Coordinates of C-alpha atoms in Angstrom, one line a residue:
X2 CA 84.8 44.7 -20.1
X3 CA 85.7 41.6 -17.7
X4 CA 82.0 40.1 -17.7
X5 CA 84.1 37.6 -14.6
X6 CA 84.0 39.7 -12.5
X7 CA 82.2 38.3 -8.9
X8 CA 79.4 41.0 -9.4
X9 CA 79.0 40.9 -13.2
X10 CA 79.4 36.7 -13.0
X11 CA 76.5 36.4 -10.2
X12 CA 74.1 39.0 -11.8
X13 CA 74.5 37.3 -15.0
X14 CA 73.9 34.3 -13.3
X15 CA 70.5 36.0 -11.9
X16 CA 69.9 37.2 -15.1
X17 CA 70.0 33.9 -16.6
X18 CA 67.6 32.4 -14.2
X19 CA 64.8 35.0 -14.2
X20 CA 64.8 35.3 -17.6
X21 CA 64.7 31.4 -18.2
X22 CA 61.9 31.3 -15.6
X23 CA 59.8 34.0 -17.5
X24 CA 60.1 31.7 -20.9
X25 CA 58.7 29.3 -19.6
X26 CA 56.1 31.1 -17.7
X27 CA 55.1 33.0 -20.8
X28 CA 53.2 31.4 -23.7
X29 CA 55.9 30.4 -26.2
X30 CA 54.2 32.4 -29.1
X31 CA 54.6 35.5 -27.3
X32 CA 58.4 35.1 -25.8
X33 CA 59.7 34.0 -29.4
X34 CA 57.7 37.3 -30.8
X35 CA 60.0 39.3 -28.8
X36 CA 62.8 37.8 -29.5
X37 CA 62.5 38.4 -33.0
X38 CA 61.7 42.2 -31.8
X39 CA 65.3 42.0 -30.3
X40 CA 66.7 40.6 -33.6
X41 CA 65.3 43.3 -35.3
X42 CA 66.6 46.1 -32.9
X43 CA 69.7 44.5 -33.2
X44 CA 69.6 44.9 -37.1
X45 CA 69.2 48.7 -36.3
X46 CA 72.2 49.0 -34.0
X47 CA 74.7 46.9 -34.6
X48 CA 75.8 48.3 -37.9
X49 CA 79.4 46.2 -38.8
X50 CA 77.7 43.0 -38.1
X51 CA 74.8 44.3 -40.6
X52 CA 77.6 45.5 -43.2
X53 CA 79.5 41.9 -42.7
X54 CA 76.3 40.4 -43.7
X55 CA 75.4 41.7 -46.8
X56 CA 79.0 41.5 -47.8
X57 CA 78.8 37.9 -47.6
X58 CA 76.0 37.9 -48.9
X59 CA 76.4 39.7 -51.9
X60 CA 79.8 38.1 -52.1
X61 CA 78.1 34.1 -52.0
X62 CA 74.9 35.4 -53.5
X63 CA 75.3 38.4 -55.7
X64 CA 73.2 36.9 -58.8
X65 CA 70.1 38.3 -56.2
X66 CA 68.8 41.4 -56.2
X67 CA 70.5 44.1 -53.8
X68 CA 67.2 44.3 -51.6
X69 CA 66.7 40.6 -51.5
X70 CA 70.1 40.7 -50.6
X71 CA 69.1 43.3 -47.9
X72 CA 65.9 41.1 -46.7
X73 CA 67.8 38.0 -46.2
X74 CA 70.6 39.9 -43.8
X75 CA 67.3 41.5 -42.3
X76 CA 65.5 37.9 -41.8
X77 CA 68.8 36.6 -40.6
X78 CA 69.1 38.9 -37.4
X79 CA 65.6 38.3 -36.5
X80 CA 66.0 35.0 -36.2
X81 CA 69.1 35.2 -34.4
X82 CA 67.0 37.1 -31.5
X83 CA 63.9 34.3 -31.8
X84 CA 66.9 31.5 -31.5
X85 CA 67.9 33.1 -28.2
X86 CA 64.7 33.4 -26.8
X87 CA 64.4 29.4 -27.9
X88 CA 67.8 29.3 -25.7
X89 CA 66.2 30.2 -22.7
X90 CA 63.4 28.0 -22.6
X91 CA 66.1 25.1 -22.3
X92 CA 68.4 27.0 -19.9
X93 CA 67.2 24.5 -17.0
X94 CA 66.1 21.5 -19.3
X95 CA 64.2 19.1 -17.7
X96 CA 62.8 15.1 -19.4
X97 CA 59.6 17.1 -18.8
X98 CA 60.4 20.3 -20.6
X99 CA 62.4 17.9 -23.8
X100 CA 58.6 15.9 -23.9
X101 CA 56.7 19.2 -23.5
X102 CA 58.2 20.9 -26.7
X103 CA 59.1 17.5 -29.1
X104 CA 55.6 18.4 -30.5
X105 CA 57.8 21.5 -32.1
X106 CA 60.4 19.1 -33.7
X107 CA 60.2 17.3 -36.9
X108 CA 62.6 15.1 -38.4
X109 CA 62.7 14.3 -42.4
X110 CA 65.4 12.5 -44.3
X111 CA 65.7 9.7 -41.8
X112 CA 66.5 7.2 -43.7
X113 CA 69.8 8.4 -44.1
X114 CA 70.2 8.7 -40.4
X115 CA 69.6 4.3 -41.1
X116 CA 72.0 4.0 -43.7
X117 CA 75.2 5.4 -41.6
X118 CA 73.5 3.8 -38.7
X119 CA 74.1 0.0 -40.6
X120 CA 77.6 0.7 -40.7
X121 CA 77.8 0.0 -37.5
X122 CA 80.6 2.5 -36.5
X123 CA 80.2 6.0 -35.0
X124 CA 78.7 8.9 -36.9
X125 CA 80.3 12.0 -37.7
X126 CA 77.8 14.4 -38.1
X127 CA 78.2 17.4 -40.3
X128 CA 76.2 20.2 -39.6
X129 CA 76.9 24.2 -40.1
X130 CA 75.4 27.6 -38.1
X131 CA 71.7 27.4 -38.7
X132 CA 69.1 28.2 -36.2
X133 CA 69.2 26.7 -32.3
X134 CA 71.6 24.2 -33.3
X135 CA 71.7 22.8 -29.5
X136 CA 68.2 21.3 -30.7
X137 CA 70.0 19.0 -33.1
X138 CA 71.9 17.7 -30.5
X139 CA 69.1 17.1 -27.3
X140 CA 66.4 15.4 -30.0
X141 CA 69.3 13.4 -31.9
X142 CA 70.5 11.8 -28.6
X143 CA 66.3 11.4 -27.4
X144 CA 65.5 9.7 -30.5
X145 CA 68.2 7.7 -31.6
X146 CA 69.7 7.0 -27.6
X147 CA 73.3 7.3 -29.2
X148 CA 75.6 9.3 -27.1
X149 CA 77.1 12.5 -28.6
X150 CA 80.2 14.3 -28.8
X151 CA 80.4 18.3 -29.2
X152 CA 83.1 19.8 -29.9
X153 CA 83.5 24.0 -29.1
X154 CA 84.7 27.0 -27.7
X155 CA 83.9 27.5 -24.5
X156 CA 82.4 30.9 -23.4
X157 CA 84.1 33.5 -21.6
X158 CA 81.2 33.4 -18.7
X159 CA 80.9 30.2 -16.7
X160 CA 77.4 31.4 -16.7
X161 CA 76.8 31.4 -19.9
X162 CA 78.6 27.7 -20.1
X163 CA 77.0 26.2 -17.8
X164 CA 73.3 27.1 -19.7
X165 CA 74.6 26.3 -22.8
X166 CA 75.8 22.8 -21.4
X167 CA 73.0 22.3 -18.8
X168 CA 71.9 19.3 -20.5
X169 CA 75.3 17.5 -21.4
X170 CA 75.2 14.9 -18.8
X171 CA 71.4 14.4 -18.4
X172 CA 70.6 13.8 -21.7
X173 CA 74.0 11.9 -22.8
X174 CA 76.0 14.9 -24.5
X175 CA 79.5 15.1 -24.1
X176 CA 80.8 19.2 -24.6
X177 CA 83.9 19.0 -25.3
X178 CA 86.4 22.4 -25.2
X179 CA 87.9 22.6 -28.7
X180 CA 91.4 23.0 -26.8
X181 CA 91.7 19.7 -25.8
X182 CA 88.5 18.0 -26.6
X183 CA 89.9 15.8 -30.2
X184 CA 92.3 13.2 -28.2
X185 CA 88.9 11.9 -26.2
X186 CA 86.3 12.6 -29.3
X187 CA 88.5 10.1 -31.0
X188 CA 88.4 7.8 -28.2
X189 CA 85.1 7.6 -27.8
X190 CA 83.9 7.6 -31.6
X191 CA 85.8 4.5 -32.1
X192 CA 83.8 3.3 -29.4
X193 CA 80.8 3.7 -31.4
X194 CA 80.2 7.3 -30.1
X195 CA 79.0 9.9 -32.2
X196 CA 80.8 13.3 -33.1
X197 CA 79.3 16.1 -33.9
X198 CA 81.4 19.1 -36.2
X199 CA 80.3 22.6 -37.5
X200 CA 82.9 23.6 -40.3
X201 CA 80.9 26.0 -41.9
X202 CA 83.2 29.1 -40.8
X203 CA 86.8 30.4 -41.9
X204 CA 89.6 28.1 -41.0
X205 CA 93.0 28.2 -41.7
X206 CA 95.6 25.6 -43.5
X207 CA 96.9 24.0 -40.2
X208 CA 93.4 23.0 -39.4
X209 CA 91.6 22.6 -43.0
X210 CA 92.7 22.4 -47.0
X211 CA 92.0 24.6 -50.0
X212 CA 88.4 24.7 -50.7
X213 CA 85.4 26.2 -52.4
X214 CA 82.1 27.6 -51.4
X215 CA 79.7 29.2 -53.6
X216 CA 82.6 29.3 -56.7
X217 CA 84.8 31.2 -54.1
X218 CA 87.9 30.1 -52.6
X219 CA 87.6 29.2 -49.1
X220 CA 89.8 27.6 -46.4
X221 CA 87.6 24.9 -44.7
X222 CA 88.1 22.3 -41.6
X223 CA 88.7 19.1 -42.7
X224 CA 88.5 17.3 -39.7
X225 CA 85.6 15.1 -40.7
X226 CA 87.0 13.8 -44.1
X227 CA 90.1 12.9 -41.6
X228 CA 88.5 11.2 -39.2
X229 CA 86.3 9.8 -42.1
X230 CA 89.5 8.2 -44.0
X231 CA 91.2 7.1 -41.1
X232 CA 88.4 5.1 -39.7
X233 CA 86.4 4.5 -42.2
X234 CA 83.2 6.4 -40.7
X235 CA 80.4 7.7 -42.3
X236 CA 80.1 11.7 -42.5
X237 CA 76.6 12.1 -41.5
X238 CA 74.8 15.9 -42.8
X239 CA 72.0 17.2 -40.6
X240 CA 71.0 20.5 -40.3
X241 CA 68.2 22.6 -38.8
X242 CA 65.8 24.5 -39.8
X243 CA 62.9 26.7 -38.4
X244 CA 59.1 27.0 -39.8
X245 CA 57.8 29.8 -41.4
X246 CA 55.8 30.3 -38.3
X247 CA 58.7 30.6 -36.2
X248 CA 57.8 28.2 -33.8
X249 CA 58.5 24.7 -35.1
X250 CA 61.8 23.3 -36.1
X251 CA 62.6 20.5 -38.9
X252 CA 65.9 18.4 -38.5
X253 CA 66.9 17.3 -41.7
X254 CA 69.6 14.3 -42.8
X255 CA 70.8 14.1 -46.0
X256 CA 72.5 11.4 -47.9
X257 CA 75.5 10.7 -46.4
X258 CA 78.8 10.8 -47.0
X259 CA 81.0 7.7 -47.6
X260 CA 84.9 7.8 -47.7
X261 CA 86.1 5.6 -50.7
X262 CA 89.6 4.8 -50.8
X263 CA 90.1 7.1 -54.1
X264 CA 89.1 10.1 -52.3
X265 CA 91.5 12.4 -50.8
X266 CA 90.8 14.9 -47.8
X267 CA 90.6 17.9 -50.4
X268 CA 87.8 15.6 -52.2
X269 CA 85.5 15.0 -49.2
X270 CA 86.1 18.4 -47.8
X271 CA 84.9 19.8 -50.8
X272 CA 82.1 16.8 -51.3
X273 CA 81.4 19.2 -47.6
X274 CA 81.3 22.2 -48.8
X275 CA 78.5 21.1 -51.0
X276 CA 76.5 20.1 -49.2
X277 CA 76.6 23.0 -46.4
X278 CA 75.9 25.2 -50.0
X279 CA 73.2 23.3 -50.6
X280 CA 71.5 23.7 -47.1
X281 CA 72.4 27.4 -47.1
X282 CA 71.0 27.7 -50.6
X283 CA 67.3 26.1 -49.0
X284 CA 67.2 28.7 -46.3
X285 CA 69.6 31.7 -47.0
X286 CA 68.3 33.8 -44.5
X287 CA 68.7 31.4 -41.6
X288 CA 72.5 30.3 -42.2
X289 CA 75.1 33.2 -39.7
X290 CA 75.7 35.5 -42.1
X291 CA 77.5 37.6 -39.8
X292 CA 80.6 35.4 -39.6
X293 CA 83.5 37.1 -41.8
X294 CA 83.8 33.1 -43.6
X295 CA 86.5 35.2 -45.7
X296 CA 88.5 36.6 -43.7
X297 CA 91.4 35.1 -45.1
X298 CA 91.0 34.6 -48.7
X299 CA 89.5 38.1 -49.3
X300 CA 90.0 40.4 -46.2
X301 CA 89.1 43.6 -48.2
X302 CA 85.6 42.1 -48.0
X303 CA 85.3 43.6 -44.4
X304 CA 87.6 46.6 -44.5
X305 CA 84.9 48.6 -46.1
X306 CA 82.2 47.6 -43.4

């Protein structure tokens, strides 16, 4: 289905604005509660996305019993429909509305956000597909008043761009569409600008280098270690992760990670990879599981689902 057409474009549109209005209308508790209802009717129904979980899962993870297994996938998708809700309450984002919920963010680890910051050269920040991620950016560019480069895929729906990237300019994002967007990311991080990168999904050997991920073999970007050797920036991990009471978020830095001339891009990419296992290994159940991470290496892994 063409969702750009005129009619399907403009009632998306309306879609998006009477159901952004209602979030914020309704008391948060209660709109994130049925969002996670949605994640769990989405569990129900959307069976290959279910079966492409737990085969990653009991791919990365298969020392855990088959119905832990079961219970992170489970976790996983409602969380993915609380996330959305979460979405929607920043469709229209307003200084107000960023003031109104920073009660709801906590930060931790940020001294290592001060130790890349000494370097005094842009940040690359490494970060994978955990919770409302968009949070990362708005509250890292609030607190720290650095300005922030994004790099991704536009959506199909200008709609659906244009609420995803509501707050670029305001709040001193730059989105950037992953077609064209690494000539000016470069630019402006060796202006001091920082980059943010998510290569925590399948990639292939034009884009990334031979890798591992849980003990498995695993094709991963390594445009951060680039960047990282070639200009000597620091590779920055933050990641996100929400409370067990569903409502508050923690933004987390870890130590960073610092290029040294003996280490090769396969090195750092895989100095990466551990530390997106690491984060995943915290929070299983709040990493995508429903990305098919490999694709590549093991296809088989899906043909079953």
């Amino acid at each position: 289905m063409n969702i750009n057409t005129p009619f399907l474009s403009r009632l998306i549109q309306i879609m998006i604005f009477l159901l952004s209005t209602l979030a914020l209308i309704m008391p948060r508790r209660i709109w994130l509660f049925f969002g996670g209802l949605l994640g769990r009717f989405c569990h129900l129904i959307l069976k290959n996305h279910r079966q492409y979980a737990l085969a990653n899962v009991a791919y990365a993870l298969g020392g855990l019993p088959r119905q832990e297994q079961k219970a992170i996938v489970k976790k996983n998708f409602i969380l993915l429909g609380v996330y959305l809700f979460e979405m929607l309450r920043y469709a229209r984002p307003t200084d107000a509305i960023l003031e109104k919920n920073e009660k709801n963010i906590e930060f931790a680890g940020w001294e290592h956000f001060e130790t890349a910051r000494k370097t005094g050269k842009g940040i690359l920040l490494l970060t994978g597909h955990f919770g409302f991620t968009e949070l990362i950016n708005m509250y890292y560019v609030k607190k720290t008043g650095r300005k922030l480069n994004f790099i991704m895929r536009h959506f199909d729906n200008h709609h659906l761009q244009k609420m995803f990237t509501a707050h670029s300019t305001r709040f001193g994002i730059r989105h950037l569409h992953k077609k064209n967007g690494l000539r000016p990311a470069i630019r402006n991080i060796t202006r001091g600008e920082d980059l943010i990168i998510f290569p925590d999904q399948s990639s292939n050997l034009r884009e990334g280098v031979n890798s591992t991920i849980f003990g498995r073999p695993a094709v991963t970007l390594s445009l951060l270690p680039s960047l990282a050797k070639r200009f000597g920036l620091p590779i920055l991990p933050v990641f996100i992760f929400i409370q067990d009471d569903m409502l508050r978020h923690k933004i987390v830095f870890f130590p960073p990670i610092m290029a040294g001339d003996e280490d090769s891009i396969e090195t750092l990419t895989q100095k990466q990879n551990d530390v997106i296992e690491k984060a995943i290994r915290m929070k299983p159940e709040q990493w995508l599981w429903l990305h098919r991470r490999w694709k590549r290496e093991k296809p088989e892994l899906y043909r079953a689902s």
